[in-house]
Short mmCIF file of C-alpha atoms and ligand atoms in Angstrom, two decimals:
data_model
loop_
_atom_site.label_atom_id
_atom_site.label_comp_id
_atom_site.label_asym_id
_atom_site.label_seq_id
_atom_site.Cartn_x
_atom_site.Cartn_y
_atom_site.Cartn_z
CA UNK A 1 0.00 0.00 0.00
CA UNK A 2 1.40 2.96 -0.88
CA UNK A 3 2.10 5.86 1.67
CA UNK A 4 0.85 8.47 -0.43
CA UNK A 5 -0.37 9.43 -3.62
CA UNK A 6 1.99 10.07 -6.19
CA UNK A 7 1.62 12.83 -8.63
CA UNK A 8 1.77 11.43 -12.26
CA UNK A 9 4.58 13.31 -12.97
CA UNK A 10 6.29 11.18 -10.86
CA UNK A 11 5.34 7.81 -11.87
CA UNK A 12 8.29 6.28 -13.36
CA UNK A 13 6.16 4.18 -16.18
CA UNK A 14 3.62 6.75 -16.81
CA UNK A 15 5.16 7.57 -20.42
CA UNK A 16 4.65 4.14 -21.55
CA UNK A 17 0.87 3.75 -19.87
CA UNK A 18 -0.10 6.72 -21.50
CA UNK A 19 1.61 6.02 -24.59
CA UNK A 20 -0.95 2.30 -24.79
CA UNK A 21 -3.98 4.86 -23.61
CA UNK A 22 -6.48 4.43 -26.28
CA UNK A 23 -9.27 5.90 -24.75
CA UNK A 24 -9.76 8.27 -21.43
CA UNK A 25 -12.58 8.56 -19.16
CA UNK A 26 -13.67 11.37 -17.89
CA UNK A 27 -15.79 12.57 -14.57
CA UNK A 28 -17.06 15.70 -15.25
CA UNK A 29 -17.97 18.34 -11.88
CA UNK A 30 -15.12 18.51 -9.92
CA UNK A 31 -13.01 17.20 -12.39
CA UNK A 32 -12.93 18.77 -16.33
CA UNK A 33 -15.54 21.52 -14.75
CA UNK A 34 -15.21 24.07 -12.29
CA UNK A 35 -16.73 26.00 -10.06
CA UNK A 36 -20.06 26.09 -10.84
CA UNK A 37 -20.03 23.23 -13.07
CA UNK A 38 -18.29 25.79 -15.50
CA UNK A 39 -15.96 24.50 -18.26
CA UNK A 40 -14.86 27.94 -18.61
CA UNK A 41 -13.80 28.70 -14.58
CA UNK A 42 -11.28 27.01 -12.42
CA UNK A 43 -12.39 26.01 -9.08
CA UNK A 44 -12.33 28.93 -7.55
CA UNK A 45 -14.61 30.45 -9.97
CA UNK A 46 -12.33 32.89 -11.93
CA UNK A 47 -11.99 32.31 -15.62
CA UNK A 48 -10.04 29.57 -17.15
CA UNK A 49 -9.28 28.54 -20.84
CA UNK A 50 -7.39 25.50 -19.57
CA UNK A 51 -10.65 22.34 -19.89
CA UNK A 52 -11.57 23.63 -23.28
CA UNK A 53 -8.19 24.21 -24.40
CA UNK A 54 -7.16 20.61 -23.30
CA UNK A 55 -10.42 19.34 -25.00
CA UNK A 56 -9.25 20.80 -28.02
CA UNK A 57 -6.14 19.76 -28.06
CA UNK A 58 -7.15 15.70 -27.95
CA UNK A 59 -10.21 16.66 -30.36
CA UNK A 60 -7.33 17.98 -32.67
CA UNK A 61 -5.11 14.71 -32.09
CA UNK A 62 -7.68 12.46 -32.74
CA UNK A 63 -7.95 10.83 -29.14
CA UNK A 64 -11.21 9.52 -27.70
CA UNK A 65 -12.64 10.95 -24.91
CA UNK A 66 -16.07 9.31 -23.25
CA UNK A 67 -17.62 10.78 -20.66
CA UNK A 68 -18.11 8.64 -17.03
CA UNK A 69 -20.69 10.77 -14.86
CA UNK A 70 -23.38 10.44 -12.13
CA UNK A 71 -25.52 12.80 -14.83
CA UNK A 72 -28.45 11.88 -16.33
CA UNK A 73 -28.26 11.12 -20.38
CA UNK A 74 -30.16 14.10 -21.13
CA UNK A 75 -27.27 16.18 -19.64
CA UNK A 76 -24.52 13.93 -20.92
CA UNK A 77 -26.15 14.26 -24.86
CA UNK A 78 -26.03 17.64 -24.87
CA UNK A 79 -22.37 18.48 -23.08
CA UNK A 80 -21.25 15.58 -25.34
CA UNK A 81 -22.19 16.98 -28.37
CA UNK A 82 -20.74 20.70 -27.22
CA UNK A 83 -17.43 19.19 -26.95
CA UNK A 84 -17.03 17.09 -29.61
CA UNK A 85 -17.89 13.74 -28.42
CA UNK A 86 -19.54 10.81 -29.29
CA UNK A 87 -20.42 8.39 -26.10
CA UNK A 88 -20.32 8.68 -22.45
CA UNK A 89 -21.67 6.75 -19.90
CA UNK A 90 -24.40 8.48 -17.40
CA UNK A 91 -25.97 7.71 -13.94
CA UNK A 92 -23.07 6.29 -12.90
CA UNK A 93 -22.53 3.18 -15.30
CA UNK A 94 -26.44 2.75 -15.66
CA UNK A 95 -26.49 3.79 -19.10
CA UNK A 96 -24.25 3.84 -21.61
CA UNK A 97 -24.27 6.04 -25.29
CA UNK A 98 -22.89 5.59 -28.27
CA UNK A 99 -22.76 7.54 -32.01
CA UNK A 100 -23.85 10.29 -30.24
CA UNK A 101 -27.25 9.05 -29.21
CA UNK A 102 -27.95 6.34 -31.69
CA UNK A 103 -27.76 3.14 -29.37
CA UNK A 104 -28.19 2.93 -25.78
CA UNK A 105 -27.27 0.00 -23.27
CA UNK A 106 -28.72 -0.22 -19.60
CA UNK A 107 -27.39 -1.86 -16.56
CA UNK A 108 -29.25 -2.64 -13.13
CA UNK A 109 -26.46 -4.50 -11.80
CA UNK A 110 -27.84 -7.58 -10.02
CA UNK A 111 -31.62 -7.28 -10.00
CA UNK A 112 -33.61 -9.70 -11.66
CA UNK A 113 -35.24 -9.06 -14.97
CA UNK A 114 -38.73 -8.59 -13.07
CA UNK A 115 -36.82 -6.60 -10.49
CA UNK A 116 -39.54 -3.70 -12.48
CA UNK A 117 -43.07 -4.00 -12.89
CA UNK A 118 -44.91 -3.07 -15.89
CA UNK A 119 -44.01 0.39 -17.15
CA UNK A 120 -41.60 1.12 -14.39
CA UNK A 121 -38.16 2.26 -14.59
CA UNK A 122 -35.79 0.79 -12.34
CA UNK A 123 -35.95 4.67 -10.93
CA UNK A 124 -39.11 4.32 -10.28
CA UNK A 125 -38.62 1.02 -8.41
CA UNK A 126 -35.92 2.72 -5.92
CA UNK A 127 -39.03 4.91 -4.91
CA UNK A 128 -41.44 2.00 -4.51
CA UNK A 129 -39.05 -0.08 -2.29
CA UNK A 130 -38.87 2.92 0.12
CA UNK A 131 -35.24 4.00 -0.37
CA UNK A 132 -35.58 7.75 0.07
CA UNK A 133 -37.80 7.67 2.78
CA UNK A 134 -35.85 4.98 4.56
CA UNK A 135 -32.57 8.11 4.65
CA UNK A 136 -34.65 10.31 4.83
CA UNK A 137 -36.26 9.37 8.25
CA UNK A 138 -32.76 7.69 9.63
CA UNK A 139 -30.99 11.27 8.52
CA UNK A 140 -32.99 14.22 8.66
CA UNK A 141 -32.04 17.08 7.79
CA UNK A 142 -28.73 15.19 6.56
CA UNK A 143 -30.11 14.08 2.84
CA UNK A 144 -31.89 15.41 0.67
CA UNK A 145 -32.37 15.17 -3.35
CA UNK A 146 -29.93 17.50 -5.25
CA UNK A 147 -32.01 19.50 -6.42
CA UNK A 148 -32.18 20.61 -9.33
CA UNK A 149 -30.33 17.86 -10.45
CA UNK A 150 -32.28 14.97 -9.91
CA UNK A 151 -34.61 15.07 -12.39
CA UNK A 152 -35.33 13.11 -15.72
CA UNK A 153 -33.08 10.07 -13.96
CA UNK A 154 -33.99 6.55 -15.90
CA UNK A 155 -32.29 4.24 -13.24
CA UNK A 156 -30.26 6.34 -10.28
CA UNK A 157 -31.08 9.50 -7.47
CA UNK A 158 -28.89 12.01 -6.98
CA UNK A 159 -28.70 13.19 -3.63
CA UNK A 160 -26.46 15.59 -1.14
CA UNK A 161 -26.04 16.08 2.12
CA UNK A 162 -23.47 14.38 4.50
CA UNK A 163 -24.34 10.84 6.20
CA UNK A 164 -22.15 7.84 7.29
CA UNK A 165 -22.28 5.76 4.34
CA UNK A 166 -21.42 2.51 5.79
CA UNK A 167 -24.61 2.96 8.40
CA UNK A 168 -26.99 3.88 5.58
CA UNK A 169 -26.04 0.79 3.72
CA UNK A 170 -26.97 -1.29 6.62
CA UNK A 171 -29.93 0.09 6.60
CA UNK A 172 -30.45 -0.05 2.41
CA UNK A 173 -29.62 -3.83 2.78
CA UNK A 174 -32.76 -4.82 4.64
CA UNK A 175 -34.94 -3.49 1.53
CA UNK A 176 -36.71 -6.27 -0.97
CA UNK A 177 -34.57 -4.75 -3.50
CA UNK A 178 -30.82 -4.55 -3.22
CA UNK A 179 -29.84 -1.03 -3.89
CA UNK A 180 -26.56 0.98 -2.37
CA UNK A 181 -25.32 4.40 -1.45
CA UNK A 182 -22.39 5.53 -3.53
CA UNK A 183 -20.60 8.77 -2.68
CA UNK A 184 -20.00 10.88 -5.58
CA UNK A 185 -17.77 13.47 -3.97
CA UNK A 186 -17.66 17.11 -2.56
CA UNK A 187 -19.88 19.48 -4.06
CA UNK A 188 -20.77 23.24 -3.23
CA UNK A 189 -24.44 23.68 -4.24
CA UNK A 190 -25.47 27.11 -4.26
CA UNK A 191 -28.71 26.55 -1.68
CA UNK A 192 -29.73 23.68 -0.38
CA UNK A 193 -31.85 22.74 2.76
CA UNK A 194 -29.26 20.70 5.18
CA UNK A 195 -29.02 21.73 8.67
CA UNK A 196 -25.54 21.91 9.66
CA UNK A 197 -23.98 20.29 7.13
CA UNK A 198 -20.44 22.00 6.07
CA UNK A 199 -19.11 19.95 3.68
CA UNK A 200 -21.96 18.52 1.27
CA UNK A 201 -21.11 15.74 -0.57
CA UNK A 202 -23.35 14.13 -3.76
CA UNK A 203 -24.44 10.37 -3.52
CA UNK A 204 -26.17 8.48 -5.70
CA UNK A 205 -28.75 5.23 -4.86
CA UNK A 206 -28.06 3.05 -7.64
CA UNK A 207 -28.96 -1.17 -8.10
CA UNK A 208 -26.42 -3.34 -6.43
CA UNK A 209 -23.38 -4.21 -8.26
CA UNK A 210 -23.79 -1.33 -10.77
CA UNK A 211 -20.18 1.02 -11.44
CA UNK A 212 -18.43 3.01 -13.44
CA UNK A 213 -15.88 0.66 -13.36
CA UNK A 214 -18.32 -1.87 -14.36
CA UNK A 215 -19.64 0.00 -17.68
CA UNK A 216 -16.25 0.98 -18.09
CA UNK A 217 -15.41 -2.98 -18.36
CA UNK A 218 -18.50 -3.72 -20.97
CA UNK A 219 -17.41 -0.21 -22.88
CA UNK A 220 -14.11 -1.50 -23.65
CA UNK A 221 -15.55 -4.82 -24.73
CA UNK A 222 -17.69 -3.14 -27.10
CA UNK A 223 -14.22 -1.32 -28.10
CA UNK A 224 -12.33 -4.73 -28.38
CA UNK A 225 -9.39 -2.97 -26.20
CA UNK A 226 -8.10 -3.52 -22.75
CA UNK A 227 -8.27 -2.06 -19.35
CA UNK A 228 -4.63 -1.56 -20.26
CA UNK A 229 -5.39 0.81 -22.89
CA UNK A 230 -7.43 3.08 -21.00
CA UNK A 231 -7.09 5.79 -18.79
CA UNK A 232 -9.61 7.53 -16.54
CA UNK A 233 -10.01 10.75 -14.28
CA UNK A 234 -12.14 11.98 -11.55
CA UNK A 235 -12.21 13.55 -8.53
CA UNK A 236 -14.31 11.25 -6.07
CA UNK A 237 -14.12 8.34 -3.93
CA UNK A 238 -16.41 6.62 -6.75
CA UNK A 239 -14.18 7.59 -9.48
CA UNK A 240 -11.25 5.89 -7.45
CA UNK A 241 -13.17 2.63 -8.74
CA UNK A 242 -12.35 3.01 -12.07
CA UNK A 243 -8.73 2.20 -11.57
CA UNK A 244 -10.60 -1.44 -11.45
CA UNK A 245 -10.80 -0.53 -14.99
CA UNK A 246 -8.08 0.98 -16.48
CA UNK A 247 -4.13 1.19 -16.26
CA UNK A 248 -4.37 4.20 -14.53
CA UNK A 249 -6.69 6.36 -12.48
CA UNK A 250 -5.55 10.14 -11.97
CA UNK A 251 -7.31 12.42 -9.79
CA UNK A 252 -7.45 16.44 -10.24
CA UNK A 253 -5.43 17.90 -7.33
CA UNK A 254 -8.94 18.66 -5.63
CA UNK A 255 -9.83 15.17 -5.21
CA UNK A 256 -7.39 14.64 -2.80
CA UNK A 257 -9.57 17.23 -0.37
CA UNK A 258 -11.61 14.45 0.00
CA UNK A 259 -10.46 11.96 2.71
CA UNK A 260 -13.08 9.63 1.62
CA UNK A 261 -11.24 9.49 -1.64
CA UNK A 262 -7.81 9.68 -0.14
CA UNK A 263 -8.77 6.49 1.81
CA UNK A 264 -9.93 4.97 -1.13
CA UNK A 265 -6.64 5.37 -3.09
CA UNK A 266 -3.97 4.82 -0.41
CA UNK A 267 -5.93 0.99 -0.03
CA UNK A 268 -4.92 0.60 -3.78
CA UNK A 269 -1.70 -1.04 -5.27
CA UNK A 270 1.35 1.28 -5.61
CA UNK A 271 0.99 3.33 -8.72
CA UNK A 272 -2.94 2.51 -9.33
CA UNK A 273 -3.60 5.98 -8.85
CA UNK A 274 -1.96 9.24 -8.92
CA UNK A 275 -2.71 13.01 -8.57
CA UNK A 276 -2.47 15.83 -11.26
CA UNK A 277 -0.70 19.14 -9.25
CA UNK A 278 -3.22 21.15 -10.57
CA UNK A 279 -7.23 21.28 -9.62
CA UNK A 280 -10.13 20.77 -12.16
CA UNK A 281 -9.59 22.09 -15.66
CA UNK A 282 -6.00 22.47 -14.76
CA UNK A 283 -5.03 18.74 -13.74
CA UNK A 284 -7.65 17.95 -16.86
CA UNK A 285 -5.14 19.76 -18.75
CA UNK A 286 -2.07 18.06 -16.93
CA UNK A 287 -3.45 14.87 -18.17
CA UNK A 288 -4.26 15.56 -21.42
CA UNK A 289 -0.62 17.16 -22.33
CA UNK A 290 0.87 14.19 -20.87
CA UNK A 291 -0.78 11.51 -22.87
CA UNK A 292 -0.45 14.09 -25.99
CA UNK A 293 3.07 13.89 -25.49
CA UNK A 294 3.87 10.11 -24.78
CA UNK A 295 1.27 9.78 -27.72
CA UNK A 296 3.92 11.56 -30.13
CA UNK A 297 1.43 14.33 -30.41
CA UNK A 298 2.73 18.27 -30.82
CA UNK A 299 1.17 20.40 -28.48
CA UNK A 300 -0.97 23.23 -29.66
MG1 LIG B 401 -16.99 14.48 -9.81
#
């Protein structure tokens, strides 16, 4: 177990992973967005070309980008299409894109077929089961649905607030359909109705077993390339998954302001995952050079 994260810079072999890198997955808030969800600011909020010059740059080289996000497919489509990009995968490995909206794959993990009755969407279901109301009554005031957010969702909830995830999952497990917590990182929502919660973080209730690790997996299949050709970045604890799937995991600088996520990478193998030195955009941009340049691609 390593004693700390590395920055990529310093990973001895990180030329030659990136060089294999075929494909890169991307979280987007917190990670290629900033403040605000802006791909235009930094993470402070002050205006930065760095995301959409780094997007360009890989656009210009060729290089695939897909999208990995808690967001809904609606969202996904249309930020997709504004950069350039033909698939992602939304609602946290739920549902997958491709050709830019042509074909889409689901995934409810381990539930049954007739884990849905008729005309229900697996969303649906988490609200029939009693999910929300189960946090909602064990946490008050601690969760609550992200609004705006959490609408037009097929499969998963987004939520926020800040509640021990391991004792909400105990309580999720006793439900007639399996479904877990998953936290989706730090966010700074500009109202909300918490009481006394400082640091908010988003979560999402998703069917048991489903990842982004996991639709990473059945993405590259569909590719017909390996987890050693890919590369993925992110800035939460359920990012830090998708080093299951890939040769290497990088988080933006930021990430590592989350302990949860800090745990989660200091219990991986050395080198699994490392840090950019710069936050959001930035580190996006860190990344992106990098792989440009043990690609054999000029920069701009
Ligand atoms: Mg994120």
């Amino acid at each position: 177990m390593p004693e700390a994260i590395p920055f990529i810079d310093a990973l001895p072999d990180l030329s030659s992973r990136l060089a294999r890198a075929k494909v890169l997955y991307t979280d987007l808030d917190g990670t290629l967005l900033g403040r605000g969800a802006s791909l235009l600011k930094d993470g402070s909020g002050q205006p930065c070309l760095d995301a959409a010059t780094a997007v360009m740059e890989l656009n210009r080289a060729g290089l695939k980008v897909v999208i990995c996000s808690g967001r809904n497919a609606r969202q996904l489509m249309e930020v997709s299409r504004m950069l350039g990009w033909d698939d992602f995968i939304a609602e946290l490995g739920c549902v997958r894109s491709y050709g830019r909206g042509a074909r889409r794959v689901y995934d409810i993990g381990v539930w049954p077929a007739d884990a849905t009755s008729d005309d229900e969407t697996p969303y649906e279901a988490i609200v029939r089961v009693g999910a929300l109301d189960l946090l909602r009554a064990a946490f008050p005031g601690l969760i609550e649905y992200h609004d705006p957010w959490h609408v037009d969702r097929e499969v998963t909830h987004v939520l926020r607030g800040n509640v021990p995830v391991a004792e909400a999952q105990v309580l999720l497990d006793a439900l007639p359909l399996p479904v877990s917590l998953v936290d989706n990182g730090i966010i700074h929502p500009p109202r909300h109705t918490l009481v006394g919660v400082e640091e908010v973080h988003a979560y999402h209730l998703v069917p048991f077993g489903v990842s982004k690790p996991r639709a990473i997996l059945a993405d590259l299949a569909e590719r017909g390339i390996t987890p050693d050709e890919a590369i993925a970045i992110g800035d939460s604890a359920a990012d830090v998954a998708m080093a299951d799937a890939v040769s290497l995991m990088v988080t933006v600088r930021n990430g590592l302001d989350d302990p949860v996520l800090a745990a989660h990478a200091l219990a991986r193998p050395e080198g699994a995952v490392a840090s950019t030195r710069g936050s959001h955009g930035t580190g996006w941009r860190e990344l992106a050079e990098a792989w440009l340049a043990a690609t054999g691609h000029a920069r701009a």
